[in-house]
Amino acid sequence: MKYFKAFICIFLISVLLSGCNFRISSSIDDLISPLSPFGDNADVKEALDRYVSNGYTLKTPDNGRYISSYNFYDFDSDGTEEAFVFYEPSDNLGSICLAVITKNDSKWDVACSVTGAGKDVYSLDFVKLNNDALPQVIVCWDAISNSMNHELVVYTLNLKSAKPTLKAFDETKNVSEYYCADMYGDKNNELLLLNTNTGSSKSPRAELYSLNSGSFELLGETKLDSRIATFSSINEDTVDGKTQVYVDAITSDGALMITELLVWDEDYESIVSPFYSYSSMRTEETSREARLVCMDIDGDGLLEIPIDYSLRSLPDKVFAVKFTDYRHTVLVHNSYALFVENDKYVFVLPNEVLPYLSVKYSSKDREMSIENRQSKKVILKIKPVLKATYKENEHKKYQIVSEASGYYYLAQKGDDSEVSFTDDEIKQNLKPINQNGDGE
């Protein structure tokens, strides 16, 4: 009997630690009893309880910045946040709704609600996309959970009328991912839609839309590498007053990462991907085996594109890369680096030391050793250690040079007299990579 009780305790603890992230079906969701909300969350729940009297199940977006059951955002900039809540009514299973809940005189009430364009929700965002003073509400809906393609709907929200409304701005757009930026240069954000078109005869593509006219107006479009299966990250920088969008993607076989650099071209009056070839349907110049996304490697506020660099006898899962800047239609060399894929960090290498280097990596100790190829002496050792297990007396020869994502990054200088790094150089050159793939 005591073993049975112990098993029950372990099972219950496992369920609690799992976060109750069950997404199998509505009936399973109904069996989960999360912790009772408190504070504003509790008041918002009470408002939704009154509005949906027959019961409901809360739904949370899978991706983006707003991934809570109760998402708060000051939509009208009046100093009071509104709550945006997704729910599945018990009397209409399979139909997901979005409720906007407002606070007036310390009381929360549902201002309006709309039925979504799918059976699940992928993401929620708030972006100003036209000349209106207020932002738009962007929701990506999914027909099925964990779908690779989403139904994007842009909503306009009116909270000032006697009967507040949440209405679809225009038609629904099928997308794999999207991004908002002023690429056209009119001081307004445009909507960049990206599609892999997996399973169809169409090539992956990017489309840029303006919403200034009251509907979706296509400004320009371009094809993307035909091998793209998923988009990994999207970022931007500005050079000479023009926005550059960097789309990192992964090929269908998982072997390559590709950067599609998207810019507005005034001659073509469209967005273009400068390195895409319409003859081969590929973007070879920014394709690489290293699964490393674009990042600001030198701290100048601009993104660099990593491409493969040939360095002989590299161990498995350690890549040599060359970071490049896009300037005036060409890629310009910035720096070299070693990327340790399993440990999520980059170590920048001065150009002059490249001819001397050989690299070893211990999977057991997670330690990379950079050595002098000629003298066979160690130049530098680097390894990550979990903060929770770090013990100073076990790492006396190492110094902590960085920390990120629950890890200390340790370094130990070697005894090579020809090539060496100062403490400041080690700290400056070691770049942890966060969960999104960007530098910390």
Short mmCIF file of C-alpha atoms in Angstrom, two decimals:
data_model
loop_
_atom_site.label_atom_id
_atom_site.label_comp_id
_atom_site.label_asym_id
_atom_site.label_seq_id
_atom_site.Cartn_x
_atom_site.Cartn_y
_atom_site.Cartn_z
CA MET A 1 0.00 0.00 0.00
CA LYS A 2 2.78 2.47 0.81
CA TYR A 3 4.25 1.95 -2.69
CA PHE A 4 0.85 2.67 -4.23
CA LYS A 5 0.59 5.91 -2.22
CA ALA A 6 4.07 6.90 -3.30
CA PHE A 7 3.13 6.26 -6.92
CA ILE A 8 0.04 8.47 -6.59
CA CYS A 9 2.13 11.30 -5.11
CA ILE A 10 4.70 11.08 -7.89
CA PHE A 11 1.94 11.04 -10.52
CA LEU A 12 0.25 14.12 -9.06
CA ILE A 13 3.55 16.02 -8.85
CA SER A 14 4.30 15.11 -12.47
CA VAL A 15 0.95 16.48 -13.59
CA LEU A 16 1.50 19.73 -11.70
CA LEU A 17 4.98 20.20 -13.11
CA SER A 18 3.77 19.50 -16.63
CA GLY A 19 1.91 22.80 -16.58
CA CYS A 20 -1.29 21.05 -17.68
CA ASN A 21 -0.45 21.77 -21.28
CA PHE A 22 -2.90 19.28 -22.75
CA ARG A 23 -4.20 20.11 -26.22
CA ILE A 24 -5.68 16.74 -27.32
CA SER A 25 -9.37 17.64 -27.35
CA SER A 26 -11.97 19.77 -25.66
CA SER A 27 -13.08 16.89 -23.46
CA ILE A 28 -9.56 16.45 -22.11
CA ASP A 29 -9.26 20.22 -21.53
CA ASP A 30 -12.42 20.07 -19.45
CA LEU A 31 -10.83 17.51 -17.14
CA ILE A 32 -7.96 19.82 -16.23
CA SER A 33 -8.52 22.07 -13.22
CA PRO A 34 -5.87 24.82 -13.27
CA LEU A 35 -5.06 26.95 -10.26
CA SER A 36 -7.68 29.59 -9.58
CA PRO A 37 -6.74 33.01 -10.98
CA PHE A 38 -6.27 35.95 -8.67
CA GLY A 39 -6.21 39.74 -8.89
CA ASP A 40 -7.32 41.19 -12.22
CA ASN A 41 -7.27 37.69 -13.72
CA ALA A 42 -9.96 36.60 -11.26
CA ASP A 43 -12.10 39.66 -12.04
CA VAL A 44 -11.71 39.06 -15.77
CA LYS A 45 -12.72 35.43 -15.29
CA GLU A 46 -15.84 36.50 -13.41
CA ALA A 47 -16.76 38.83 -16.28
CA LEU A 48 -16.34 36.03 -18.80
CA ASP A 49 -18.33 33.67 -16.55
CA ARG A 50 -21.24 36.11 -16.63
CA TYR A 51 -21.00 36.54 -20.39
CA VAL A 52 -20.65 32.84 -21.30
CA SER A 53 -23.21 31.44 -18.89
CA ASN A 54 -23.21 27.90 -20.33
CA GLY A 55 -19.51 27.39 -19.57
CA TYR A 56 -16.33 27.51 -21.63
CA THR A 57 -12.73 26.36 -21.88
CA LEU A 58 -9.93 28.91 -22.01
CA LYS A 59 -7.55 28.74 -24.98
CA THR A 60 -4.02 30.16 -25.11
CA PRO A 61 -2.08 31.26 -28.21
CA ASP A 62 0.78 28.90 -29.09
CA ASN A 63 3.23 31.51 -30.32
CA GLY A 64 4.25 35.15 -30.04
CA ARG A 65 4.40 37.65 -27.19
CA TYR A 66 0.90 37.03 -25.84
CA ILE A 67 0.66 33.41 -24.76
CA SER A 68 -1.36 33.63 -21.53
CA SER A 69 -4.96 32.76 -20.78
CA TYR A 70 -5.55 36.44 -19.98
CA ASN A 71 -3.63 38.82 -22.24
CA PHE A 72 -3.53 42.49 -21.17
CA TYR A 73 -2.83 45.42 -23.49
CA ASP A 74 -3.68 49.13 -23.26
CA PHE A 75 -5.32 49.30 -26.67
CA ASP A 76 -6.54 52.90 -26.56
CA SER A 77 -3.60 54.31 -24.55
CA ASP A 78 -5.89 55.63 -21.79
CA GLY A 79 -3.72 54.20 -19.01
CA THR A 80 -6.01 51.21 -18.36
CA GLU A 81 -5.32 47.86 -19.96
CA GLU A 82 -7.96 45.79 -21.71
CA ALA A 83 -8.02 42.00 -21.46
CA PHE A 84 -8.06 39.79 -24.55
CA VAL A 85 -9.23 36.25 -23.86
CA PHE A 86 -9.72 33.25 -26.16
CA TYR A 87 -12.35 30.71 -25.16
CA GLU A 88 -14.27 27.72 -26.50
CA PRO A 89 -17.98 27.79 -25.53
CA SER A 90 -19.23 24.54 -24.05
CA ASP A 91 -22.38 24.73 -26.18
CA ASN A 92 -20.39 25.22 -29.41
CA LEU A 93 -17.36 22.95 -29.22
CA GLY A 94 -14.77 23.44 -31.91
CA SER A 95 -15.54 27.14 -32.22
CA ILE A 96 -12.97 29.50 -30.68
CA CYS A 97 -13.93 33.06 -29.75
CA LEU A 98 -11.98 36.17 -28.78
CA ALA A 99 -13.48 38.36 -26.05
CA VAL A 100 -12.39 41.92 -25.30
CA ILE A 101 -12.95 42.67 -21.62
CA THR A 102 -12.75 46.24 -20.35
CA LYS A 103 -12.53 47.79 -16.89
CA ASN A 104 -14.87 50.61 -15.91
CA ASP A 105 -15.13 51.95 -12.35
CA SER A 106 -13.16 48.94 -11.04
CA LYS A 107 -15.55 46.48 -12.71
CA TRP A 108 -14.64 44.21 -15.59
CA ASP A 109 -17.18 43.45 -18.32
CA VAL A 110 -17.08 41.83 -21.76
CA ALA A 111 -17.22 44.72 -24.24
CA CYS A 112 -17.45 42.53 -27.34
CA SER A 113 -16.66 39.07 -28.63
CA VAL A 114 -16.08 37.56 -32.06
CA THR A 115 -16.02 33.99 -33.36
CA GLY A 116 -12.64 33.12 -34.85
CA ALA A 117 -11.62 31.67 -38.20
CA GLY A 118 -10.38 28.35 -36.83
CA LYS A 119 -10.61 25.70 -34.15
CA ASP A 120 -7.46 26.84 -32.38
CA VAL A 121 -5.41 30.01 -31.99
CA TYR A 122 -1.77 30.39 -33.01
CA SER A 123 -0.89 33.99 -32.13
CA LEU A 124 -2.17 37.38 -31.00
CA ASP A 125 -0.59 40.76 -31.66
CA PHE A 126 -1.32 44.50 -31.67
CA VAL A 127 0.25 46.60 -34.42
CA LYS A 128 -0.57 49.96 -36.01
CA LEU A 129 -0.92 49.16 -39.71
CA ASN A 130 -2.54 52.25 -41.22
CA ASN A 131 -3.18 55.95 -40.65
CA ASP A 132 -5.61 55.36 -37.78
CA ALA A 133 -4.57 56.53 -34.34
CA LEU A 134 -5.26 53.07 -32.89
CA PRO A 135 -3.49 49.79 -33.62
CA GLN A 136 -5.11 46.76 -35.21
CA VAL A 137 -5.58 43.37 -33.56
CA ILE A 138 -3.87 40.58 -35.50
CA VAL A 139 -4.88 36.97 -34.83
CA CYS A 140 -3.61 33.85 -36.55
CA TRP A 141 -6.18 31.05 -36.30
CA ASP A 142 -5.57 27.35 -36.92
CA ALA A 143 -7.98 24.91 -38.52
CA ILE A 144 -6.18 22.16 -36.55
CA SER A 145 -3.78 22.30 -33.61
CA ASN A 146 -0.06 22.63 -34.35
CA SER A 147 -0.72 23.54 -37.99
CA MET A 148 2.12 24.92 -40.09
CA ASN A 149 -0.26 27.27 -41.93
CA HIS A 150 -2.56 29.80 -40.29
CA GLU A 151 -5.55 31.96 -41.16
CA LEU A 152 -4.51 35.54 -40.46
CA VAL A 153 -7.24 38.04 -39.63
CA VAL A 154 -6.70 41.74 -38.98
CA TYR A 155 -9.39 43.18 -36.70
CA THR A 156 -10.38 46.77 -36.01
CA LEU A 157 -11.55 47.38 -32.45
CA ASN A 158 -13.91 50.24 -31.57
CA LEU A 159 -14.28 50.76 -27.83
CA LYS A 160 -15.69 54.31 -27.98
CA SER A 161 -19.11 53.57 -29.44
CA ALA A 162 -22.16 52.77 -27.31
CA LYS A 163 -21.82 49.17 -28.48
CA PRO A 164 -18.12 48.29 -28.88
CA THR A 165 -17.24 46.17 -31.89
CA LEU A 166 -14.43 43.89 -33.02
CA LYS A 167 -14.62 43.45 -36.80
CA ALA A 168 -12.45 41.79 -39.43
CA PHE A 169 -10.64 44.49 -41.41
CA ASP A 170 -10.74 42.61 -44.73
CA GLU A 171 -10.42 39.10 -46.11
CA THR A 172 -8.63 36.26 -44.31
CA LYS A 173 -5.07 35.55 -45.47
CA ASN A 174 -3.46 32.10 -45.35
CA VAL A 175 0.11 32.43 -44.04
CA SER A 176 2.97 30.46 -42.59
CA GLU A 177 4.38 33.49 -40.76
CA TYR A 178 4.02 37.26 -40.90
CA TYR A 179 5.97 40.35 -39.92
CA CYS A 180 5.10 44.05 -39.60
CA ALA A 181 7.56 46.75 -40.67
CA ASP A 182 7.79 49.95 -42.66
CA MET A 183 9.49 48.50 -45.74
CA TYR A 184 7.83 50.84 -48.25
CA GLY A 185 9.16 53.94 -46.49
CA ASP A 186 5.86 55.78 -45.98
CA LYS A 187 6.14 55.99 -42.16
CA ASN A 188 3.47 53.28 -41.79
CA ASN A 189 3.92 49.62 -41.05
CA GLU A 190 3.16 47.20 -43.85
CA LEU A 191 2.16 43.57 -43.45
CA LEU A 192 4.73 41.08 -44.76
CA LEU A 193 3.15 37.66 -45.35
CA LEU A 194 5.36 34.58 -45.74
CA ASN A 195 4.27 31.23 -47.14
CA THR A 196 6.15 27.96 -47.50
CA ASN A 197 3.38 26.51 -49.71
CA THR A 198 4.43 23.05 -48.51
CA GLY A 199 2.44 20.38 -50.31
CA SER A 200 1.40 22.66 -53.17
CA SER A 201 2.86 23.38 -56.60
CA LYS A 202 3.55 27.01 -55.68
CA SER A 203 7.01 28.21 -54.67
CA PRO A 204 7.56 29.68 -51.20
CA ARG A 205 6.96 33.41 -51.41
CA ALA A 206 6.74 36.72 -49.60
CA GLU A 207 4.03 39.33 -50.16
CA LEU A 208 3.97 42.90 -48.86
CA TYR A 209 0.58 44.51 -48.20
CA SER A 210 -0.48 48.03 -47.28
CA LEU A 211 -3.67 48.57 -45.28
CA ASN A 212 -3.90 52.34 -45.79
CA SER A 213 -6.68 52.16 -48.39
CA GLY A 214 -9.14 50.29 -46.17
CA SER A 215 -8.35 46.87 -47.64
CA PHE A 216 -5.32 44.69 -48.40
CA GLU A 217 -3.33 46.37 -51.19
CA LEU A 218 -0.52 44.26 -52.63
CA LEU A 219 2.61 46.43 -52.93
CA GLY A 220 5.03 43.76 -54.06
CA GLU A 221 5.96 40.10 -53.91
CA THR A 222 8.93 37.82 -54.47
CA LYS A 223 9.62 34.11 -54.62
CA LEU A 224 11.78 32.44 -51.98
CA ASP A 225 14.07 29.40 -52.03
CA SER A 226 12.07 26.39 -53.22
CA ARG A 227 13.57 24.17 -50.48
CA ILE A 228 12.15 26.18 -47.56
CA ALA A 229 9.86 24.16 -45.27
CA THR A 230 9.68 26.29 -42.11
CA PHE A 231 10.58 29.81 -41.04
CA SER A 232 12.84 30.01 -37.99
CA SER A 233 13.13 33.70 -37.12
CA ILE A 234 12.39 37.14 -38.57
CA ASN A 235 14.28 40.31 -37.65
CA GLU A 236 15.03 43.73 -39.12
CA ASP A 237 17.52 46.56 -39.14
CA THR A 238 17.74 49.90 -40.93
CA VAL A 239 20.59 50.93 -43.24
CA ASP A 240 20.64 54.35 -44.95
CA GLY A 241 17.06 54.91 -43.85
CA LYS A 242 15.79 51.69 -45.46
CA THR A 243 14.37 48.71 -43.58
CA GLN A 244 15.98 45.33 -44.23
CA VAL A 245 14.08 42.22 -43.10
CA TYR A 246 16.05 39.03 -42.43
CA VAL A 247 14.01 35.82 -42.72
CA ASP A 248 15.84 32.72 -41.50
CA ALA A 249 14.33 29.47 -42.76
CA ILE A 250 15.05 25.74 -42.71
CA THR A 251 14.97 23.40 -45.71
CA SER A 252 12.60 20.44 -45.94
CA ASP A 253 15.38 17.91 -45.26
CA GLY A 254 16.59 19.91 -42.23
CA ALA A 255 20.12 20.03 -43.62
CA LEU A 256 20.38 23.75 -44.32
CA MET A 257 19.44 27.13 -42.94
CA ILE A 258 18.76 29.91 -45.42
CA THR A 259 18.52 33.66 -44.95
CA GLU A 260 16.12 35.45 -47.28
CA LEU A 261 17.01 39.14 -47.09
CA LEU A 262 13.96 41.18 -48.11
CA VAL A 263 14.26 44.84 -49.11
CA TRP A 264 12.16 47.33 -51.05
CA ASP A 265 13.60 47.98 -54.51
CA GLU A 266 12.51 51.29 -56.03
CA ASP A 267 13.53 50.26 -59.54
CA TYR A 268 11.37 47.14 -59.47
CA GLU A 269 8.73 48.84 -57.28
CA SER A 270 8.52 45.69 -55.23
CA ILE A 271 10.15 43.78 -52.42
CA VAL A 272 13.05 41.65 -53.61
CA SER A 273 15.32 38.97 -52.22
CA PRO A 274 18.71 40.03 -53.68
CA PHE A 275 20.32 36.60 -53.47
CA TYR A 276 17.41 34.54 -54.83
CA SER A 277 17.97 33.09 -58.31
CA TYR A 278 14.87 32.75 -60.50
CA SER A 279 16.72 30.28 -62.74
CA SER A 280 17.70 27.82 -59.99
CA MET A 281 14.83 28.78 -57.61
CA ARG A 282 17.39 28.85 -54.80
CA THR A 283 19.18 31.31 -52.49
CA GLU A 284 22.60 29.70 -52.45
CA GLU A 285 24.76 32.60 -51.26
CA THR A 286 23.14 32.71 -47.81
CA SER A 287 22.57 28.94 -47.39
CA ARG A 288 24.56 27.19 -44.71
CA GLU A 289 24.85 23.95 -42.74
CA ALA A 290 25.20 25.85 -39.45
CA ARG A 291 21.76 26.25 -37.86
CA LEU A 292 22.59 29.77 -36.77
CA VAL A 293 20.29 32.71 -37.44
CA CYS A 294 21.29 36.28 -38.24
CA MET A 295 22.55 38.25 -35.25
CA ASP A 296 24.34 41.46 -34.33
CA ILE A 297 27.78 39.97 -33.80
CA ASP A 298 29.72 43.22 -33.31
CA GLY A 299 27.22 45.25 -31.28
CA ASP A 300 26.73 48.00 -33.87
CA GLY A 301 22.93 47.59 -33.93
CA LEU A 302 22.95 45.96 -37.37
CA LEU A 303 22.44 42.29 -38.19
CA GLU A 304 25.05 40.05 -39.75
CA ILE A 305 24.34 37.00 -41.93
CA PRO A 306 26.41 33.91 -41.05
CA ILE A 307 27.61 31.72 -43.91
CA ASP A 308 29.69 28.54 -43.84
CA TYR A 309 33.48 28.88 -43.68
CA SER A 310 35.85 26.03 -44.41
CA LEU A 311 38.08 25.18 -41.45
CA ARG A 312 39.61 21.75 -41.58
CA SER A 313 39.05 18.89 -39.14
CA LEU A 314 36.21 20.44 -37.17
CA PRO A 315 34.46 18.11 -34.70
CA ASP A 316 30.81 17.21 -35.12
CA LYS A 317 28.32 19.96 -34.18
CA VAL A 318 31.02 22.65 -34.20
CA PHE A 319 30.82 24.94 -37.21
CA ALA A 320 33.10 27.63 -38.57
CA VAL A 321 31.13 30.59 -39.91
CA LYS A 322 31.85 33.90 -41.54
CA PHE A 323 29.58 36.77 -40.50
CA THR A 324 28.76 39.16 -43.31
CA ASP A 325 27.03 42.55 -43.66
CA TYR A 326 24.66 43.35 -46.52
CA ARG A 327 25.88 46.64 -47.95
CA HIS A 328 25.01 48.07 -51.37
CA THR A 329 23.76 44.78 -52.88
CA VAL A 330 26.74 42.65 -51.76
CA LEU A 331 27.84 40.72 -48.68
CA VAL A 332 30.83 42.28 -46.93
CA HIS A 333 33.04 40.32 -44.52
CA ASN A 334 32.64 41.20 -40.84
CA SER A 335 34.25 38.45 -38.72
CA TYR A 336 34.88 34.74 -38.29
CA ALA A 337 33.51 32.60 -35.47
CA LEU A 338 33.05 29.11 -34.10
CA PHE A 339 29.45 28.06 -33.47
CA VAL A 340 28.87 25.22 -30.97
CA GLU A 341 25.40 24.03 -31.90
CA ASN A 342 24.68 21.80 -28.89
CA ASP A 343 25.75 24.45 -26.37
CA LYS A 344 24.22 27.47 -28.12
CA TYR A 345 27.09 29.91 -28.23
CA VAL A 346 29.38 31.62 -30.70
CA PHE A 347 33.02 32.48 -30.14
CA VAL A 348 34.38 35.21 -32.43
CA LEU A 349 37.86 34.63 -33.85
CA PRO A 350 40.27 37.37 -34.89
CA ASN A 351 41.21 37.03 -38.56
CA GLU A 352 44.91 36.69 -37.81
CA VAL A 353 44.58 33.56 -35.63
CA LEU A 354 42.71 31.41 -38.16
CA PRO A 355 45.81 29.83 -39.76
CA TYR A 356 46.94 28.53 -36.36
CA LEU A 357 43.78 26.86 -35.12
CA SER A 358 42.59 23.34 -34.59
CA VAL A 359 39.46 22.52 -32.61
CA LYS A 360 38.43 19.61 -30.40
CA TYR A 361 35.12 18.99 -28.64
CA SER A 362 34.20 16.61 -25.83
CA SER A 363 30.50 15.66 -25.89
CA LYS A 364 30.82 14.17 -22.42
CA ASP A 365 32.21 17.32 -20.78
CA ARG A 366 30.65 19.71 -23.31
CA GLU A 367 34.04 21.36 -23.59
CA MET A 368 35.52 22.93 -26.71
CA SER A 369 39.29 23.16 -26.85
CA ILE A 370 40.91 25.61 -29.26
CA GLU A 371 44.52 24.59 -29.91
CA ASN A 372 47.55 25.78 -31.84
CA ARG A 373 47.86 23.49 -34.84
CA GLN A 374 51.63 23.90 -34.94
CA SER A 375 52.65 23.79 -31.28
CA LYS A 376 49.77 21.45 -30.24
CA LYS A 377 49.29 23.60 -27.16
CA VAL A 378 45.92 24.69 -25.81
CA ILE A 379 44.94 28.29 -26.50
CA LEU A 380 41.53 28.31 -24.83
CA LYS A 381 38.90 25.97 -23.38
CA ILE A 382 35.19 26.84 -23.16
CA LYS A 383 32.27 24.98 -21.66
CA PRO A 384 28.77 25.71 -20.30
CA VAL A 385 27.70 24.57 -16.83
CA LEU A 386 24.21 24.65 -15.40
CA LYS A 387 23.94 27.32 -12.72
CA ALA A 388 22.08 24.87 -10.49
CA THR A 389 24.98 22.42 -10.53
CA TYR A 390 27.91 24.84 -10.66
CA LYS A 391 30.47 24.44 -7.86
CA GLU A 392 33.34 26.88 -7.72
CA ASN A 393 35.77 24.42 -6.14
CA GLU A 394 35.25 22.00 -9.06
CA HIS A 395 36.11 24.67 -11.63
CA LYS A 396 39.02 26.49 -10.00
CA LYS A 397 40.94 26.80 -13.26
CA TYR A 398 38.00 28.38 -15.07
CA GLN A 399 36.49 31.85 -14.95
CA ILE A 400 32.85 32.73 -15.60
CA VAL A 401 32.83 34.88 -18.73
CA SER A 402 29.10 34.96 -19.51
CA GLU A 403 25.72 33.61 -18.42
CA ALA A 404 22.41 32.97 -20.19
CA SER A 405 19.40 30.64 -20.15
CA GLY A 406 20.33 29.08 -16.81
CA TYR A 407 23.98 28.44 -17.73
CA TYR A 408 27.36 29.84 -16.79
CA TYR A 409 29.83 29.91 -19.66
CA LEU A 410 33.30 29.10 -18.36
CA ALA A 411 36.68 29.67 -20.00
CA GLN A 412 40.19 28.49 -19.19
CA LYS A 413 43.19 30.05 -20.88
CA GLY A 414 45.92 27.75 -22.17
CA ASP A 415 49.69 28.02 -22.18
CA ASP A 416 50.38 28.70 -25.85
CA SER A 417 52.84 31.57 -26.25
CA GLU A 418 52.08 32.35 -29.90
CA VAL A 419 48.29 32.81 -29.74
CA SER A 420 46.38 34.02 -26.69
CA PHE A 421 43.30 35.97 -25.59
CA THR A 422 42.99 38.51 -22.81
CA ASP A 423 40.19 38.21 -20.26
CA ASP A 424 38.37 41.13 -21.87
CA GLU A 425 38.68 39.59 -25.34
CA ILE A 426 37.22 36.29 -24.12
CA LYS A 427 34.24 38.02 -22.49
CA GLN A 428 33.66 40.18 -25.55
CA ASN A 429 34.03 37.38 -28.11
CA LEU A 430 31.84 34.75 -26.42
CA LYS A 431 28.19 35.24 -27.47
CA PRO A 432 25.49 33.01 -25.95
CA ILE A 433 22.50 32.34 -28.20
CA ASN A 434 19.04 32.68 -26.68
CA GLN A 435 16.05 30.43 -27.40
CA ASN A 436 15.06 32.45 -30.46
CA GLY A 437 18.51 32.01 -31.91
CA ASP A 438 19.58 35.62 -31.36
CA GLY A 439 22.58 36.77 -29.38
CA GLU A 440 21.92 37.52 -25.72
#
